Amino acid sequence: MATTDSMSRLEDARLVTGKGSFMDDIDPLPGTLVAAVVRSPHAHARIAAVDLERARAHPGVAAVIGPEDVTTALSPFPLSLRAEMSYYPTGTDKVRYVGEPVAVVVATDRYTAEDAADLVHVEYDLLPVVVDAIEATDAGAALLHEQAGSNVLSDRTFTFGEVDDAFATAEHVVEGDYYFPRYSSTPMECYSVVAEWVDHPRRPEVQVWSNFHGPFSMVPVLCGALGVTTSQLRLHVPGDNGGSFGIKAGIYPYIALMALASKHAGRPVRWTEDRSEHLLSSSAGSDRHMHARLAIDADGIITASEVDFVENVGAYLRPPEPATLYRCFGNMTGAYRIDTVRIRARAVVTNKCPTGLNRGFGGQQLYFGLERIMDKAASVLGIDRLEFRRRNLVRSSEFPYATPTGGIYDSGDYERAVRLLEERADYQRLIADQKAARARGELVGTGIALIVEPSGTNIGYVGLATPAENRPPGRGKSGSTEHVHLSVDPQGIVGVSLGTVPQGQGHATVARQVVARELGLPEEQVVPTIDMDTATSAWTITTGSYSSRFSPLVTSALVDGCAEVSRRIRIAAAVMLETDPDSLELHDGRVRVIGDPERFVLFKHAAGLVHWDPGRLPAGQEAGLEVNVAFTPPEAQAPSRTDQVNSSLCYGFVADLVSVRVDPETLAITIENVVSVHDAGTILNKTLFEGQVHGAMVQAIGGAMYEEMAYSESGQPVSTFMDYLVPTSAECSFPLHMEHLETPSPLTRLGAKGAGEGASMSIPVAIANAVEDALRSHDVEIISLPLHPDVLHRLLGAQD
């Protein structure tokens, strides 16, 4: 499919004229009450007593629930692995992070609920606090979950090949310690839930509206806590969602909490999170300590790698964690030919807010360590950084390429992409110019990052957290299934219902484009629907808008669905034209005879025959134009008994070069130029593609230079929007030169791969590499993010 540049986004007119339908715009149930959440001011404390009576007596209050109500009515959320830990939507025996819910007040309006929340009295017995994951692994560290006996809730080691031999015989061994911080997604619209619990005799029903976006594997998790079946829980997701970048997958604990509040109040309950709550206690990407080692031979070829990840998942191993450790398991070696690998992966609980999905889930952390150690190795060997990477790249002749951890890179031409990066950046001249600038005392530098971008996640990777011998035979998890529903009405209008609920990516636009092209229709004859209702929409466990699934998976399902619609339309048209269906094609709103375009019927007339005159259809032909299609790629399998897994269906490629300047007086960092080369297979819509790359890049710059969810040693979050700086256009006004390659995936119907996360994985480490290069005369090593003048001041001060 050719790239489309001219088509405007279907969604834009409604959104820019204020006609969107976001959670606060809808009032789905009459008589809805409003909730406020009472949160812990302490990072770690036993709940000695909770007094709810003054709040219950406040005028306008319908219900107040506390820890006892939660443990009485709800079960702990099912976890992704067996761990001695109970996770409820509130603290029960104790609180484990600042902002953890303790009680919920339901009242006639938000003001009344907030006032009554101030009347909830909780007595706390303070406990020791631990916020750093490395410190939490110490034997004497404060335990968050005493029954577990340790703060390390998951510890797995994977070995592929003779790692020890490779290091013993290596010409060079390079190692380093790195730390990637946590930061948030900060979408424009925060969490919002409207929940109603209806106690029908012997069969309660829970109906929910929320801006949840999936993965819908969280629905069974939610049902497990509520004690209902999936048929008793109906989840509605509006068509408009004010951003997420992964964070709204973490809304489900509040769905359970508001459903319970509704049960106590006897009426529907609405809760909308405010901005302070969101930053304080919603979710964040995990922070990771990483120790990395490379074994390198005399020719500069990497023969083995070893990594030790210590993941700070916050106070609870909240599903889908510890998924961050394994989402990139198949691409753990990045773009490089490294056949021998050892990985240790630990998930550690601390007194921080629990973690979850954040754009680039797992990839930001992985590539920060991998691409930093690549720079360090090039320096040790005295080889140009780009040349060292080039020597170790997966070659174009090796695709499909099998990684030692089980990934199958479906297509690519990494060497060509790097050549294009080199040409567009005028790399040799850039390096020479910067060398001359340094001689004049200027602090300028260039950073490079080459990354493999996974898309179309195979949820089977979550199984790696459980040892193979403990995974029950026949009960594995795998898959990248996506559903679509297509229907054709009596006037030939094609309705399209998607299983992915977007947050601004333009899914409706691309769905209309794909279906119109596949069925030979004008775009206005295709009407997409992007809201979600689990009672009426087709969905499965892997359904959702996460891990860049839309382009590779949903569009493949659309193509398959269109093929079936086309078959049925051609059968109806063949009756009207008195010919064979196989002799017909769909083009320009017509069904015409191949080779004789003047013999045709209109698409809408063929559809009309199915609706109005089905008796004319051939015997045995179904008189229906509704199609449900599930695209299930067979390449997405459960982990093997040797712990290998193809953790994503598709693997794209990103090559980034960032040039920076550091002011010698203020130490302010300025990005002077970015050259970015992307291979995401077939580009379905260039405008939307570039918008996704720009968005990922801006979010990455925030995490690399401005944003950090900092905590004091007592576990108090010290970041507010006074100093938690989300980038604006002012910080992102640098020149950007973007280039595209297209090596179509052989595994998807249109050859498309995902493209919305790659820059969020590559740009943070490219910036770090550039800043270290700029400060090379000061012999500063960048081992963590974010980077801003205060950090550089400390680094240079420590050196002095």
Short mmCIF file of N, CA, C and O in Angstrom, two decimals, residues 627-730:
data_model
loop_
_atom_site.label_atom_id
_atom_site.label_comp_id
_atom_site.label_asym_id
_atom_site.label_seq_id
_atom_site.Cartn_x
_atom_site.Cartn_y
_atom_site.Cartn_z
N VAL A 627 -19.24 -9.22 9.40
CA VAL A 627 -18.07 -10.08 9.48
C VAL A 627 -17.29 -9.75 10.74
O VAL A 627 -16.95 -8.59 10.98
N ASN A 628 -17.03 -10.74 11.56
CA ASN A 628 -16.09 -10.62 12.68
C ASN A 628 -14.82 -11.36 12.30
O ASN A 628 -14.88 -12.53 11.91
N VAL A 629 -13.70 -10.68 12.43
CA VAL A 629 -12.42 -11.27 12.03
C VAL A 629 -11.42 -11.12 13.16
O VAL A 629 -11.30 -10.05 13.77
N ALA A 630 -10.69 -12.17 13.43
CA ALA A 630 -9.58 -12.13 14.38
C ALA A 630 -8.30 -12.44 13.63
O ALA A 630 -8.19 -13.50 13.00
N PHE A 631 -7.35 -11.53 13.67
CA PHE A 631 -6.03 -11.79 13.09
C PHE A 631 -5.14 -12.33 14.20
O PHE A 631 -4.86 -11.64 15.19
N THR A 632 -4.70 -13.57 14.05
CA THR A 632 -3.89 -14.24 15.07
C THR A 632 -2.62 -14.77 14.42
O THR A 632 -2.63 -15.86 13.83
N PRO A 633 -1.53 -14.04 14.48
CA PRO A 633 -0.31 -14.51 13.83
C PRO A 633 0.26 -15.74 14.54
O PRO A 633 0.42 -15.74 15.77
N PRO A 634 0.59 -16.78 13.80
CA PRO A 634 1.10 -18.01 14.43
C PRO A 634 2.50 -17.83 15.02
O PRO A 634 2.95 -18.69 15.79
N GLU A 635 3.18 -16.75 14.68
CA GLU A 635 4.53 -16.53 15.20
C GLU A 635 4.54 -16.17 16.68
O GLU A 635 5.60 -16.20 17.32
N ALA A 636 3.38 -15.79 17.23
CA ALA A 636 3.30 -15.40 18.64
C ALA A 636 2.98 -16.62 19.49
O ALA A 636 1.82 -16.97 19.69
N GLN A 637 4.02 -17.26 19.97
CA GLN A 637 3.88 -18.49 20.74
C GLN A 637 4.27 -18.27 22.20
O GLN A 637 4.92 -17.29 22.56
N ALA A 638 3.88 -19.22 23.06
CA ALA A 638 4.27 -19.17 24.46
C ALA A 638 5.77 -19.41 24.58
O ALA A 638 6.40 -19.96 23.66
N PRO A 639 6.38 -19.01 25.70
CA PRO A 639 7.82 -19.26 25.88
C PRO A 639 8.14 -20.75 25.79
O PRO A 639 7.34 -21.60 26.20
N SER A 640 9.30 -21.05 25.24
CA SER A 640 9.73 -22.44 25.13
C SER A 640 10.19 -22.95 26.49
O SER A 640 10.36 -22.19 27.45
N ARG A 641 10.40 -24.24 26.58
CA ARG A 641 10.90 -24.81 27.83
C ARG A 641 12.32 -24.36 28.12
O ARG A 641 12.81 -24.48 29.24
N THR A 642 13.00 -23.82 27.10
CA THR A 642 14.35 -23.26 27.30
C THR A 642 14.31 -21.75 27.48
O THR A 642 15.33 -21.08 27.35
N ASP A 643 13.12 -21.20 27.75
CA ASP A 643 12.94 -19.79 28.07
C ASP A 643 13.29 -18.87 26.91
O ASP A 643 13.81 -17.76 27.11
N GLN A 644 12.97 -19.28 25.72
CA GLN A 644 13.07 -18.38 24.57
C GLN A 644 11.66 -17.99 24.14
O GLN A 644 10.72 -18.80 24.23
N VAL A 645 11.51 -16.74 23.70
CA VAL A 645 10.19 -16.29 23.27
C VAL A 645 10.34 -15.20 22.23
O VAL A 645 11.23 -14.35 22.32
N ASN A 646 9.51 -15.28 21.21
CA ASN A 646 9.43 -14.20 20.22
C ASN A 646 8.45 -13.17 20.80
O ASN A 646 7.25 -13.26 20.60
N SER A 647 8.99 -12.22 21.56
CA SER A 647 8.17 -11.37 22.41
C SER A 647 7.34 -10.35 21.65
O SER A 647 6.45 -9.73 22.23
N SER A 648 7.60 -10.16 20.37
CA SER A 648 6.77 -9.30 19.52
C SER A 648 6.66 -9.92 18.15
O SER A 648 7.49 -10.74 17.75
N LEU A 649 5.64 -9.51 17.42
CA LEU A 649 5.48 -10.04 16.06
C LEU A 649 6.45 -9.37 15.10
O LEU A 649 7.07 -10.02 14.27
N CYS A 650 6.59 -8.05 15.21
CA CYS A 650 7.38 -7.27 14.25
C CYS A 650 8.48 -6.52 14.97
O CYS A 650 8.38 -6.18 16.15
N TYR A 651 9.53 -6.22 14.20
CA TYR A 651 10.66 -5.49 14.75
C TYR A 651 11.13 -4.47 13.72
O TYR A 651 11.66 -4.82 12.67
N GLY A 652 10.90 -3.19 14.04
CA GLY A 652 11.38 -2.11 13.19
C GLY A 652 12.78 -1.68 13.61
O GLY A 652 13.44 -2.33 14.43
N PHE A 653 13.23 -0.57 13.06
CA PHE A 653 14.59 -0.11 13.34
C PHE A 653 14.60 1.41 13.37
O PHE A 653 13.92 2.06 12.57
N VAL A 654 15.36 1.97 14.32
CA VAL A 654 15.52 3.41 14.44
C VAL A 654 17.00 3.72 14.59
O VAL A 654 17.69 3.10 15.42
N ALA A 655 17.48 4.67 13.82
CA ALA A 655 18.86 5.17 13.94
C ALA A 655 18.78 6.67 14.18
O ALA A 655 18.27 7.41 13.34
N ASP A 656 19.24 7.10 15.36
CA ASP A 656 19.15 8.51 15.74
C ASP A 656 20.53 9.10 15.98
O ASP A 656 21.42 8.43 16.53
N LEU A 657 20.68 10.35 15.58
CA LEU A 657 21.88 11.13 15.87
C LEU A 657 21.43 12.46 16.45
O LEU A 657 20.60 13.16 15.85
N VAL A 658 21.96 12.81 17.62
CA VAL A 658 21.60 14.04 18.31
C VAL A 658 22.87 14.85 18.55
O VAL A 658 23.87 14.32 19.04
N SER A 659 22.83 16.12 18.18
CA SER A 659 23.94 17.04 18.46
C SER A 659 23.51 18.03 19.52
O SER A 659 22.41 18.59 19.44
N VAL A 660 24.36 18.24 20.53
CA VAL A 660 24.02 19.14 21.63
C VAL A 660 25.15 20.14 21.86
O VAL A 660 26.29 19.95 21.45
N ARG A 661 24.78 21.19 22.56
CA ARG A 661 25.74 22.19 23.03
C ARG A 661 25.47 22.45 24.51
O ARG A 661 24.32 22.59 24.92
N VAL A 662 26.54 22.50 25.30
CA VAL A 662 26.44 22.79 26.72
C VAL A 662 27.05 24.16 26.98
O VAL A 662 28.21 24.40 26.61
N ASP A 663 26.26 25.03 27.58
CA ASP A 663 26.77 26.36 27.90
C ASP A 663 27.81 26.23 29.02
O ASP A 663 27.51 25.71 30.09
N PRO A 664 29.04 26.70 28.81
CA PRO A 664 30.08 26.52 29.83
C PRO A 664 29.82 27.29 31.11
O PRO A 664 30.37 26.94 32.16
N GLU A 665 28.99 28.32 31.06
CA GLU A 665 28.70 29.10 32.26
C GLU A 665 27.50 28.54 33.02
O GLU A 665 27.56 28.29 34.22
N THR A 666 26.39 28.36 32.32
CA THR A 666 25.16 27.93 32.98
C THR A 666 24.99 26.41 33.00
O THR A 666 24.15 25.89 33.73
N LEU A 667 25.75 25.72 32.14
CA LEU A 667 25.65 24.28 31.94
C LEU A 667 24.29 23.87 31.36
O LEU A 667 23.90 22.69 31.44
N ALA A 668 23.56 24.82 30.79
CA ALA A 668 22.31 24.50 30.11
C ALA A 668 22.61 23.70 28.85
O ALA A 668 23.57 23.98 28.12
N ILE A 669 21.79 22.69 28.59
CA ILE A 669 21.97 21.82 27.42
C ILE A 669 21.01 22.26 26.33
O ILE A 669 19.80 22.38 26.57
N THR A 670 21.51 22.46 25.14
CA THR A 670 20.69 22.82 23.99
C THR A 670 20.84 21.76 22.92
O THR A 670 21.97 21.40 22.54
N ILE A 671 19.71 21.23 22.46
CA ILE A 671 19.75 20.30 21.32
C ILE A 671 19.86 21.12 20.05
O ILE A 671 18.99 21.95 19.77
N GLU A 672 20.91 20.92 19.29
CA GLU A 672 21.14 21.72 18.09
C GLU A 672 20.64 21.07 16.82
O GLU A 672 20.32 21.75 15.86
N ASN A 673 20.56 19.74 16.82
CA ASN A 673 20.17 19.07 15.59
C ASN A 673 19.83 17.62 15.91
O ASN A 673 20.44 17.01 16.79
N VAL A 674 18.82 17.09 15.23
CA VAL A 674 18.48 15.67 15.34
C VAL A 674 18.28 15.12 13.94
O VAL A 674 17.56 15.70 13.12
N VAL A 675 18.94 14.01 13.65
CA VAL A 675 18.71 13.27 12.41
C VAL A 675 18.16 11.90 12.83
O VAL A 675 18.76 11.21 13.66
N SER A 676 17.03 11.53 12.28
CA SER A 676 16.34 10.31 12.71
C SER A 676 15.91 9.50 11.50
O SER A 676 15.19 10.01 10.63
N VAL A 677 16.36 8.25 11.44
CA VAL A 677 16.00 7.35 10.33
C VAL A 677 15.15 6.22 10.90
O VAL A 677 15.54 5.57 11.88
N HIS A 678 14.00 6.00 10.29
CA HIS A 678 13.05 5.00 10.79
C HIS A 678 12.69 4.00 9.70
O HIS A 678 12.47 4.38 8.55
N ASP A 679 12.65 2.74 10.09
CA ASP A 679 12.12 1.69 9.23
C ASP A 679 11.02 0.98 10.00
O ASP A 679 11.27 0.19 10.90
N ALA A 680 9.78 1.31 9.67
CA ALA A 680 8.61 0.69 10.30
C ALA A 680 7.82 -0.12 9.29
O ALA A 680 6.59 -0.21 9.37
N GLY A 681 8.53 -0.70 8.32
CA GLY A 681 7.82 -1.43 7.28
C GLY A 681 7.04 -0.48 6.40
O GLY A 681 7.45 0.67 6.18
N THR A 682 5.92 -0.92 5.89
CA THR A 682 5.09 -0.09 5.03
C THR A 682 4.48 1.05 5.84
O THR A 682 3.87 0.82 6.89
N ILE A 683 4.65 2.27 5.37
CA ILE A 683 4.04 3.42 6.04
C ILE A 683 2.62 3.59 5.50
O ILE A 683 2.42 3.79 4.31
N LEU A 684 1.65 3.52 6.38
CA LEU A 684 0.25 3.58 5.96
C LEU A 684 -0.24 5.01 5.77
O LEU A 684 -1.08 5.27 4.92
N ASN A 685 0.28 5.93 6.56
CA ASN A 685 -0.10 7.34 6.45
C ASN A 685 1.08 8.16 6.96
O ASN A 685 1.36 8.16 8.16
N LYS A 686 1.76 8.83 6.07
CA LYS A 686 3.02 9.49 6.44
C LYS A 686 2.80 10.59 7.47
O LYS A 686 3.61 10.76 8.40
N THR A 687 1.72 11.34 7.35
CA THR A 687 1.47 12.43 8.29
C THR A 687 1.28 11.89 9.70
O THR A 687 1.88 12.40 10.67
N LEU A 688 0.46 10.85 9.85
CA LEU A 688 0.25 10.27 11.17
C LEU A 688 1.51 9.60 11.68
O LEU A 688 1.83 9.65 12.88
N PHE A 689 2.24 8.96 10.79
CA PHE A 689 3.50 8.31 11.17
C PHE A 689 4.46 9.33 11.77
O PHE A 689 5.02 9.14 12.85
N GLU A 690 4.65 10.44 11.08
CA GLU A 690 5.59 11.44 11.57
C GLU A 690 5.08 12.09 12.85
O GLU A 690 5.87 12.45 13.74
N GLY A 691 3.77 12.24 12.98
CA GLY A 691 3.23 12.76 14.22
C GLY A 691 3.53 11.85 15.40
O GLY A 691 3.85 12.32 16.50
N GLN A 692 3.43 10.54 15.18
CA GLN A 692 3.77 9.60 16.24
C GLN A 692 5.24 9.69 16.62
O GLN A 692 5.60 9.65 17.80
N VAL A 693 6.11 9.81 15.63
CA VAL A 693 7.55 9.92 15.91
C VAL A 693 7.85 11.21 16.67
O VAL A 693 8.60 11.21 17.65
N HIS A 694 7.24 12.31 16.23
CA HIS A 694 7.45 13.58 16.93
C HIS A 694 7.00 13.48 18.39
O HIS A 694 7.69 13.94 19.31
N GLY A 695 5.83 12.89 18.60
CA GLY A 695 5.31 12.78 19.96
C GLY A 695 6.21 11.93 20.84
O GLY A 695 6.47 12.29 22.00
N ALA A 696 6.67 10.81 20.32
CA ALA A 696 7.57 9.95 21.09
C ALA A 696 8.87 10.67 21.40
O ALA A 696 9.45 10.53 22.49
N MET A 697 9.33 11.47 20.45
CA MET A 697 10.58 12.19 20.64
C MET A 697 10.45 13.24 21.75
O MET A 697 11.32 13.39 22.61
N VAL A 698 9.33 13.97 21.74
CA VAL A 698 9.12 14.98 22.78
C VAL A 698 9.02 14.33 24.15
O VAL A 698 9.60 14.82 25.13
N GLN A 699 8.28 13.23 24.24
CA GLN A 699 8.17 12.55 25.52
C GLN A 699 9.52 12.05 25.99
O GLN A 699 9.86 12.12 27.19
N ALA A 700 10.34 11.59 25.06
CA ALA A 700 11.68 11.11 25.41
C ALA A 700 12.56 12.25 25.90
O ALA A 700 13.34 12.08 26.86
N ILE A 701 12.46 13.40 25.27
CA ILE A 701 13.24 14.57 25.70
C ILE A 701 12.85 14.96 27.12
O ILE A 701 13.69 15.32 27.95
N GLY A 702 11.55 14.86 27.42
CA GLY A 702 11.11 15.14 28.78
C GLY A 702 11.78 14.24 29.79
O GLY A 702 12.31 14.69 30.82
N GLY A 703 11.79 12.94 29.52
CA GLY A 703 12.42 12.00 30.44
C GLY A 703 13.93 12.13 30.50
O GLY A 703 14.54 11.84 31.53
N ALA A 704 14.53 12.57 29.42
CA ALA A 704 15.99 12.67 29.36
C ALA A 704 16.51 13.95 30.01
O ALA A 704 17.62 13.96 30.54
N MET A 705 15.71 15.04 29.97
CA MET A 705 16.26 16.34 30.35
C MET A 705 15.45 17.11 31.39
O MET A 705 15.99 18.01 32.05
N TYR A 706 14.16 16.79 31.57
CA TYR A 706 13.32 17.66 32.39
C TYR A 706 12.52 16.94 33.45
O TYR A 706 12.29 17.48 34.52
N GLU A 707 12.02 15.76 33.15
CA GLU A 707 11.06 15.10 34.02
C GLU A 707 11.74 14.03 34.88
O GLU A 707 12.54 13.25 34.39
N GLU A 708 11.38 14.00 36.14
CA GLU A 708 11.83 12.92 37.02
C GLU A 708 10.90 12.87 38.22
O GLU A 708 10.64 13.89 38.85
N MET A 709 10.42 11.66 38.54
CA MET A 709 9.59 11.49 39.72
C MET A 709 10.52 11.23 40.90
O MET A 709 10.81 10.09 41.27
N ALA A 710 11.02 12.32 41.48
CA ALA A 710 12.01 12.22 42.54
C ALA A 710 11.34 11.99 43.89
O ALA A 710 10.24 12.46 44.15
N TYR A 711 12.04 11.25 44.75
CA TYR A 711 11.55 10.95 46.09
C TYR A 711 12.63 11.29 47.10
O TYR A 711 13.83 11.13 46.84
N SER A 712 12.21 11.74 48.28
CA SER A 712 13.14 11.92 49.38
C SER A 712 13.43 10.56 50.00
O SER A 712 12.76 9.56 49.71
N GLU A 713 14.41 10.52 50.91
CA GLU A 713 14.74 9.26 51.57
C GLU A 713 13.58 8.76 52.42
O GLU A 713 13.47 7.56 52.69
N SER A 714 12.69 9.65 52.83
CA SER A 714 11.52 9.25 53.62
C SER A 714 10.36 8.79 52.74
O SER A 714 9.29 8.47 53.25
N GLY A 715 10.59 8.73 51.43
CA GLY A 715 9.56 8.25 50.52
C GLY A 715 8.57 9.29 50.07
O GLY A 715 7.58 8.98 49.40
N GLN A 716 8.82 10.55 50.43
CA GLN A 716 7.92 11.62 50.00
C GLN A 716 8.25 12.04 48.57
O GLN A 716 9.40 12.35 48.25
N PRO A 717 7.26 12.05 47.67
CA PRO A 717 7.51 12.60 46.33
C PRO A 717 7.85 14.07 46.44
O PRO A 717 7.16 14.83 47.14
N VAL A 718 8.91 14.49 45.80
CA VAL A 718 9.33 15.90 45.88
C VAL A 718 9.13 16.61 44.54
O VAL A 718 9.53 17.77 44.40
N SER A 719 8.50 15.94 43.60
CA SER A 719 8.24 16.55 42.29
C SER A 719 6.83 17.11 42.25
O SER A 719 5.87 16.40 42.57
N THR A 720 6.70 18.36 41.88
CA THR A 720 5.40 18.97 41.58
C THR A 720 5.53 19.61 40.20
O THR A 720 6.61 19.64 39.61
N PHE A 721 4.43 20.16 39.72
CA PHE A 721 4.51 20.79 38.41
C PHE A 721 5.24 22.14 38.44
O PHE A 721 5.35 22.80 37.42
N MET A 722 5.76 22.51 39.61
CA MET A 722 6.69 23.63 39.67
C MET A 722 8.05 23.22 39.13
O MET A 722 8.79 24.04 38.57
N ASP A 723 8.40 21.94 39.33
CA ASP A 723 9.72 21.48 38.89
C ASP A 723 9.67 20.20 38.04
O ASP A 723 10.70 19.78 37.51
N TYR A 724 8.49 19.57 37.94
CA TYR A 724 8.34 18.44 37.03
C TYR A 724 7.95 19.02 35.68
O TYR A 724 6.77 19.30 35.40
N LEU A 725 8.95 19.26 34.85
CA LEU A 725 8.76 20.10 33.66
C LEU A 725 8.49 19.25 32.43
O LEU A 725 9.38 18.56 31.92
N VAL A 726 7.27 19.30 31.95
CA VAL A 726 6.91 18.62 30.71
C VAL A 726 7.32 19.51 29.55
O VAL A 726 7.02 20.71 29.54
N PRO A 727 8.02 18.98 28.55
CA PRO A 727 8.50 19.82 27.46
C PRO A 727 7.38 20.51 26.70
O PRO A 727 6.28 19.96 26.54
N THR A 728 7.66 21.71 26.24
CA THR A 728 6.74 22.46 25.39
C THR A 728 7.43 22.68 24.04
O THR A 728 8.56 22.25 23.82
N SER A 729 6.76 23.40 23.16
CA SER A 729 7.35 23.69 21.85
C SER A 729 8.64 24.48 21.99
O SER A 729 9.53 24.38 21.13
N ALA A 730 8.76 25.25 23.06
CA ALA A 730 9.99 26.03 23.25
C ALA A 730 11.20 25.14 23.42
O ALA A 730 12.30 25.48 22.96
#
